mmCIF file with all atom_site columns, C-alpha atoms in Angstrom:
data_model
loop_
_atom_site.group_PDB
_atom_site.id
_atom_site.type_symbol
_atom_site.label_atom_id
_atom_site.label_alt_id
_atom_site.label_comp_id
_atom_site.label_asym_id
_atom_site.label_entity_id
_atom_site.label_seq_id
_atom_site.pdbx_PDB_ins_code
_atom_site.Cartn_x
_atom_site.Cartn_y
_atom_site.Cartn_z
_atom_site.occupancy
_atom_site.B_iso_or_equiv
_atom_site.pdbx_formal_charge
_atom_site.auth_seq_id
_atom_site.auth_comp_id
_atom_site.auth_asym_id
_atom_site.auth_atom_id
_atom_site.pdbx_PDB_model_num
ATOM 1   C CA . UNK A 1 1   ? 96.341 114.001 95.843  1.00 0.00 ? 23  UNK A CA 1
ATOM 2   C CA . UNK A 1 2   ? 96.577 116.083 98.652  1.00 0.00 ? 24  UNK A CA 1
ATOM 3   C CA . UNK A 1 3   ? 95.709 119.231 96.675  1.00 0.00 ? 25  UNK A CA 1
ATOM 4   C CA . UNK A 1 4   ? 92.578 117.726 95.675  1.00 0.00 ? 26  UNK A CA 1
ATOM 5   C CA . UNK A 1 5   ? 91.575 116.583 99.052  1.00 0.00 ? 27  UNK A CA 1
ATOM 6   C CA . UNK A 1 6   ? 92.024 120.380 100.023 1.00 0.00 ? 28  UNK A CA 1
ATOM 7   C CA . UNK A 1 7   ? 90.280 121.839 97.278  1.00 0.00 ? 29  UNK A CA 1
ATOM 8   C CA . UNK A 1 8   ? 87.309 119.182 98.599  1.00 0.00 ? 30  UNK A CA 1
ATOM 9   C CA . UNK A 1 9   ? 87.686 120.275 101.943 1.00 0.00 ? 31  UNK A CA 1
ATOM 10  C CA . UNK A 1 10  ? 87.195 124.115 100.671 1.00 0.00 ? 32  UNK A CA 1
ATOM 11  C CA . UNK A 1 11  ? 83.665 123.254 99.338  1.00 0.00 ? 33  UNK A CA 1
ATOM 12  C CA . UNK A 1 12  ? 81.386 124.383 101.750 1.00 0.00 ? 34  UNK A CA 1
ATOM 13  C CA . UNK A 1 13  ? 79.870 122.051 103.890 1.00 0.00 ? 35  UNK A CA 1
ATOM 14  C CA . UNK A 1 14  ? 82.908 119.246 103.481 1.00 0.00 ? 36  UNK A CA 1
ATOM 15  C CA . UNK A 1 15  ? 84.315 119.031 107.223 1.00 0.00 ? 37  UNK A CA 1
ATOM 16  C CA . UNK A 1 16  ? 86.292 115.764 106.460 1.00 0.00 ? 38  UNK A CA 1
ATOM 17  C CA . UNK A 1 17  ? 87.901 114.754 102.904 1.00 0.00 ? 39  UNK A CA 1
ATOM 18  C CA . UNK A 1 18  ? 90.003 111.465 103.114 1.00 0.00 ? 40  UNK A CA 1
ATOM 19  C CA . UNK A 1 19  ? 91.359 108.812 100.817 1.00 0.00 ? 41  UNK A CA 1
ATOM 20  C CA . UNK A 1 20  ? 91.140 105.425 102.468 1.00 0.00 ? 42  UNK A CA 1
ATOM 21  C CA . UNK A 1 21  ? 92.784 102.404 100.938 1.00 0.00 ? 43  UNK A CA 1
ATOM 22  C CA . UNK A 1 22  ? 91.049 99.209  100.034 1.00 0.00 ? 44  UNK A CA 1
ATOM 23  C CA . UNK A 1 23  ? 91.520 97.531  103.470 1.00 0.00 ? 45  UNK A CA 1
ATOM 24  C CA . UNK A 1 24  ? 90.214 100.833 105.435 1.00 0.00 ? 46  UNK A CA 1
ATOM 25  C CA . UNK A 1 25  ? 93.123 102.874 106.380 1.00 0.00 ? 47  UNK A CA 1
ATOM 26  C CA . UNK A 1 26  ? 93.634 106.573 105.928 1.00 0.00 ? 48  UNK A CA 1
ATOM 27  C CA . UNK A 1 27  ? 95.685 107.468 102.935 1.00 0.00 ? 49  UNK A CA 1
ATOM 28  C CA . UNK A 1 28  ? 95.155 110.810 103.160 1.00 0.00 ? 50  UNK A CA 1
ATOM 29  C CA . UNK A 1 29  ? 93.195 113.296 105.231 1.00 0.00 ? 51  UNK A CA 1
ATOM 30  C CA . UNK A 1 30  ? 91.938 116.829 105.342 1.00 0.00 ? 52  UNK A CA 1
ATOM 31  C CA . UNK A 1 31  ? 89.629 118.054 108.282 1.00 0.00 ? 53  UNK A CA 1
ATOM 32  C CA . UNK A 1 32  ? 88.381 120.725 110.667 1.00 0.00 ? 54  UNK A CA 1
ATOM 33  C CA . UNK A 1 33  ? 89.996 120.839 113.701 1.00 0.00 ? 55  UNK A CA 1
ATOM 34  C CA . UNK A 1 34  ? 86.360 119.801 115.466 1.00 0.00 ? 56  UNK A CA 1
ATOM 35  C CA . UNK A 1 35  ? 85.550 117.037 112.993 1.00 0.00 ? 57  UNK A CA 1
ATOM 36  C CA . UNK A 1 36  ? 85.680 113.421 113.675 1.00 0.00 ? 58  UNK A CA 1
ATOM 37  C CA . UNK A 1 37  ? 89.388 111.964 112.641 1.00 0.00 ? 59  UNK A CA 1
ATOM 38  C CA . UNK A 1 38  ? 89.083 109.750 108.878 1.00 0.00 ? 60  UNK A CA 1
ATOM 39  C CA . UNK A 1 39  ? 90.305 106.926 111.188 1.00 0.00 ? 61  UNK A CA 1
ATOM 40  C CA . UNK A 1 40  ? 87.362 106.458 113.441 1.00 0.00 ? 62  UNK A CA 1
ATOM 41  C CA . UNK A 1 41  ? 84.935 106.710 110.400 1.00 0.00 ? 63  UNK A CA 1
ATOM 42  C CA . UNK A 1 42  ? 87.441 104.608 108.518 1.00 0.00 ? 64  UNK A CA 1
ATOM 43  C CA . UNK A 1 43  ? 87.270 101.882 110.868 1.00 0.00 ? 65  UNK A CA 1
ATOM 44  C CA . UNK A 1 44  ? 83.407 101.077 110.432 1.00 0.00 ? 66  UNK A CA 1
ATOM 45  C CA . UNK A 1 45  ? 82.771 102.625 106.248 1.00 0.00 ? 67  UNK A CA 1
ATOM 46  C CA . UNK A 1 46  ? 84.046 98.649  105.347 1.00 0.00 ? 68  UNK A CA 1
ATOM 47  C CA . UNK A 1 47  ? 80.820 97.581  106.774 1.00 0.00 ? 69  UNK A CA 1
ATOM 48  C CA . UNK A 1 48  ? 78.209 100.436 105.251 1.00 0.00 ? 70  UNK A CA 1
ATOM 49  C CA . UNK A 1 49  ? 80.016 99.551  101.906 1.00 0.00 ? 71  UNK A CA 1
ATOM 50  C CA . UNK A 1 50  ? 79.661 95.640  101.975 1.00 0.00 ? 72  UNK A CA 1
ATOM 51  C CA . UNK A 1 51  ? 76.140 96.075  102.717 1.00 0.00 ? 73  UNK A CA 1
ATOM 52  C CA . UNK A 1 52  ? 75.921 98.422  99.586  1.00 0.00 ? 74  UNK A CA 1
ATOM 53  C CA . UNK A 1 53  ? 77.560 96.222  97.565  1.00 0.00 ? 75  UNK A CA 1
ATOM 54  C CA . UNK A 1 54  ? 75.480 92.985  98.672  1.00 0.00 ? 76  UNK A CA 1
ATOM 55  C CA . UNK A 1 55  ? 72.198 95.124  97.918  1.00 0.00 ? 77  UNK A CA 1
ATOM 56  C CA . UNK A 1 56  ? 73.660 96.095  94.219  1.00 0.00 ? 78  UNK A CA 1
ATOM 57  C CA . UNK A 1 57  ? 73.949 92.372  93.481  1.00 0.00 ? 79  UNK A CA 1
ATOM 58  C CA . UNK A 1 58  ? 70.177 91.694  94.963  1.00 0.00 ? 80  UNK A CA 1
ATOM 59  C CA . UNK A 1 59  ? 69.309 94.935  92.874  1.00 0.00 ? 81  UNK A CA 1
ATOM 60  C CA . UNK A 1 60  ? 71.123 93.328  89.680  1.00 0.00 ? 82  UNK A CA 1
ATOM 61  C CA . UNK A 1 61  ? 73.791 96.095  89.464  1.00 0.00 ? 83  UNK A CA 1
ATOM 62  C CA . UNK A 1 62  ? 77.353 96.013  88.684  1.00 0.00 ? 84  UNK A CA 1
ATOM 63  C CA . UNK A 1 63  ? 78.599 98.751  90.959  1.00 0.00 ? 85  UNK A CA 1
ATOM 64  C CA . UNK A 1 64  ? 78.021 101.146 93.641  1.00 0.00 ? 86  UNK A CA 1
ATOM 65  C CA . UNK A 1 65  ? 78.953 104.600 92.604  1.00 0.00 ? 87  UNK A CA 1
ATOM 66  C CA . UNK A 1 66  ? 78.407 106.504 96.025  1.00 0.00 ? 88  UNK A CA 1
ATOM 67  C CA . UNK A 1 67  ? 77.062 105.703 99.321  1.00 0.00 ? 89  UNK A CA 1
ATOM 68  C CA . UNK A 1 68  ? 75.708 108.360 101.316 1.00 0.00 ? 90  UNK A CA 1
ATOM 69  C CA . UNK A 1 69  ? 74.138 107.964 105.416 1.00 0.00 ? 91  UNK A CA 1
ATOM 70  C CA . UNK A 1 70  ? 72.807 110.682 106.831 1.00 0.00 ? 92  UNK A CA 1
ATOM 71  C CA . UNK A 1 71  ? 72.825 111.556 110.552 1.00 0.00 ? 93  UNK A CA 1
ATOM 72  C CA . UNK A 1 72  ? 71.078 114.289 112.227 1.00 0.00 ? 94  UNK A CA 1
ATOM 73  C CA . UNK A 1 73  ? 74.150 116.391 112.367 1.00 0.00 ? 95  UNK A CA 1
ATOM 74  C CA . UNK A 1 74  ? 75.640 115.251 108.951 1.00 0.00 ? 96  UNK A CA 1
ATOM 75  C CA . UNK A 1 75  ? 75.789 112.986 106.280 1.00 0.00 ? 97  UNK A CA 1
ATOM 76  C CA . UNK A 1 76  ? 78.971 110.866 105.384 1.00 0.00 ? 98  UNK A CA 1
ATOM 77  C CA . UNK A 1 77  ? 79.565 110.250 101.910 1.00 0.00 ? 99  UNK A CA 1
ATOM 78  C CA . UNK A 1 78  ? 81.843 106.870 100.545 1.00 0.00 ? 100 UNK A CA 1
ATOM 79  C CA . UNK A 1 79  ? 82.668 107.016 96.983  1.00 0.00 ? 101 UNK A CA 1
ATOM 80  C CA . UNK A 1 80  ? 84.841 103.710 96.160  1.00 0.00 ? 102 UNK A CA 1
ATOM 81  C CA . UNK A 1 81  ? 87.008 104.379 93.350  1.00 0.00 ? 103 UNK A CA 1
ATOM 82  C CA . UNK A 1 82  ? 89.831 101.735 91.976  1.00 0.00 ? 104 UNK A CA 1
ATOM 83  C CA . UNK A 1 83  ? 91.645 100.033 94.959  1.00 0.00 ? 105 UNK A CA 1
ATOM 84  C CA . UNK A 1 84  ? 90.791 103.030 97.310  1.00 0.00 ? 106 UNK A CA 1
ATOM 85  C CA . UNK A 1 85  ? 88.050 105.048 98.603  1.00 0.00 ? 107 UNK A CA 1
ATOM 86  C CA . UNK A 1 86  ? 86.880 108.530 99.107  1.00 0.00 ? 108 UNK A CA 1
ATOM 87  C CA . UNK A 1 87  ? 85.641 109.806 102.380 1.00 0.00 ? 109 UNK A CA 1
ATOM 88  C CA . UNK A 1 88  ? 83.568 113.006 103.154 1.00 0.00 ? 110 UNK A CA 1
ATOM 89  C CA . UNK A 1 89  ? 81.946 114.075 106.046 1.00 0.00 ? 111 UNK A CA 1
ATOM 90  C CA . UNK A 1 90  ? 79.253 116.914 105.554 1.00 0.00 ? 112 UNK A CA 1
ATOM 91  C CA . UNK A 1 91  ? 78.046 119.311 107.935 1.00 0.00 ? 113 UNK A CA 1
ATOM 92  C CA . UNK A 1 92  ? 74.672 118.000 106.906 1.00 0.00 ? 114 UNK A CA 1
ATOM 93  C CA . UNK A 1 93  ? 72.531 116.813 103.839 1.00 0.00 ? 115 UNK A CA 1
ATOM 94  C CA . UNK A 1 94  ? 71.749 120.596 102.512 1.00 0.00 ? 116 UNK A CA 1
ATOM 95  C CA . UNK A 1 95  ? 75.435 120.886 101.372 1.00 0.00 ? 117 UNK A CA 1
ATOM 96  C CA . UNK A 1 96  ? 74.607 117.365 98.960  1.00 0.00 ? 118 UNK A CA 1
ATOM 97  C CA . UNK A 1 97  ? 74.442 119.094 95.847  1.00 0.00 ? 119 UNK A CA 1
ATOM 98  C CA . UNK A 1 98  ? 77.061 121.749 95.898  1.00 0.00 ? 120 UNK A CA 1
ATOM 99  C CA . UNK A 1 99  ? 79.735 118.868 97.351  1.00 0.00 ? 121 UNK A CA 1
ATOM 100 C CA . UNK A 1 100 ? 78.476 116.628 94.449  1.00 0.00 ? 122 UNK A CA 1
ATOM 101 C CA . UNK A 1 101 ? 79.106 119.136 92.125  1.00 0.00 ? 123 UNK A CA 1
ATOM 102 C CA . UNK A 1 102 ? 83.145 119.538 93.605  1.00 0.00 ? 124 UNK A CA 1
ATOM 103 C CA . UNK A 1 103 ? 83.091 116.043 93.647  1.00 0.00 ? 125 UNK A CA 1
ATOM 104 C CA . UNK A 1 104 ? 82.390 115.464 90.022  1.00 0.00 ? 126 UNK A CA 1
ATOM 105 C CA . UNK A 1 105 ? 85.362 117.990 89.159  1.00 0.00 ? 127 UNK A CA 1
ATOM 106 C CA . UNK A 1 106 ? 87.805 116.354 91.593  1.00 0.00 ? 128 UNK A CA 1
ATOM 107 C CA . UNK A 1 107 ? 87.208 112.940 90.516  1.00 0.00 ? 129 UNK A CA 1
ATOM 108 C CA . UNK A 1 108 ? 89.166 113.001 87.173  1.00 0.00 ? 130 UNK A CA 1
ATOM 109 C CA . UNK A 1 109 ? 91.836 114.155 89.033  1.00 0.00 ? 131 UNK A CA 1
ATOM 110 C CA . UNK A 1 110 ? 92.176 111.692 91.565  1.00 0.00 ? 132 UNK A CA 1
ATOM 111 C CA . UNK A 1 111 ? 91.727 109.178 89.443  1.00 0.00 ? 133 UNK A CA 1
ATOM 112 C CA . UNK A 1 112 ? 94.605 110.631 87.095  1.00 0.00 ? 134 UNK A CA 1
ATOM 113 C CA . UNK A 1 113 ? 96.845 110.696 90.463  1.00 0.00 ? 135 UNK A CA 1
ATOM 114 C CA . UNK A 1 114 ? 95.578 107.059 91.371  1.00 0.00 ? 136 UNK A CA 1
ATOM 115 C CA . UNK A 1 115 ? 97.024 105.550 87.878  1.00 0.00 ? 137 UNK A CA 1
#
């Protein structure tokens, strides 16, 4: 797992890649030596992803795939995945599409190392 978390963190524009568990504590982390610690994030994402989840029901969907919040100095991605969750901080919204595109390869593998 921690291979893929690096090969995250490579992607330009990733400063943080973590894997929380369910209940909000840090698996696993990879980050720049200036960027916030997975902890401190990991401590509030249980909020930002109840409130996604309670607007999916009042939108009539099943599931939230990703939930992204941008800031004016980056954006903070929460992907929940099966009894865990993955954490990125971005150095800002212009790196969205290239990390999306890393994330879409890394997710079959950390779902293969999460079975």
């Amino acid at each position: 797992m921690l291979e893929v978390l690096k090969e995250l963190k490579e992607t330009r524009g990733v400063r943080v890649a973590a894997l929380l568990s369910e209940d909000g504590f840090v698996v696993e982390e990879v980050r720049e030596e200036s960027a916030p610690e997975a902890s401190l994030l990991a401590a509030r994402y249980a909020t930002v992803l109840g409130t996604a989840k309670a607007l999916a029901q009042t939108l009539g969907q099943e599931r939230v795939e990703e939930v992204m919040v941008e800031y004016p100095e980056g954006a903070l991605l929460l992907v929940p995945l099966p009894g865990h969750h993955l954490l990125l901080f971005l150095d800002g919204a212009k790196s969205l599409g290239r990390v999306r595109l890393a994330l879409k390869r890394a997710l079959p593998k950390i779902q293969e190392a999460l079975a």
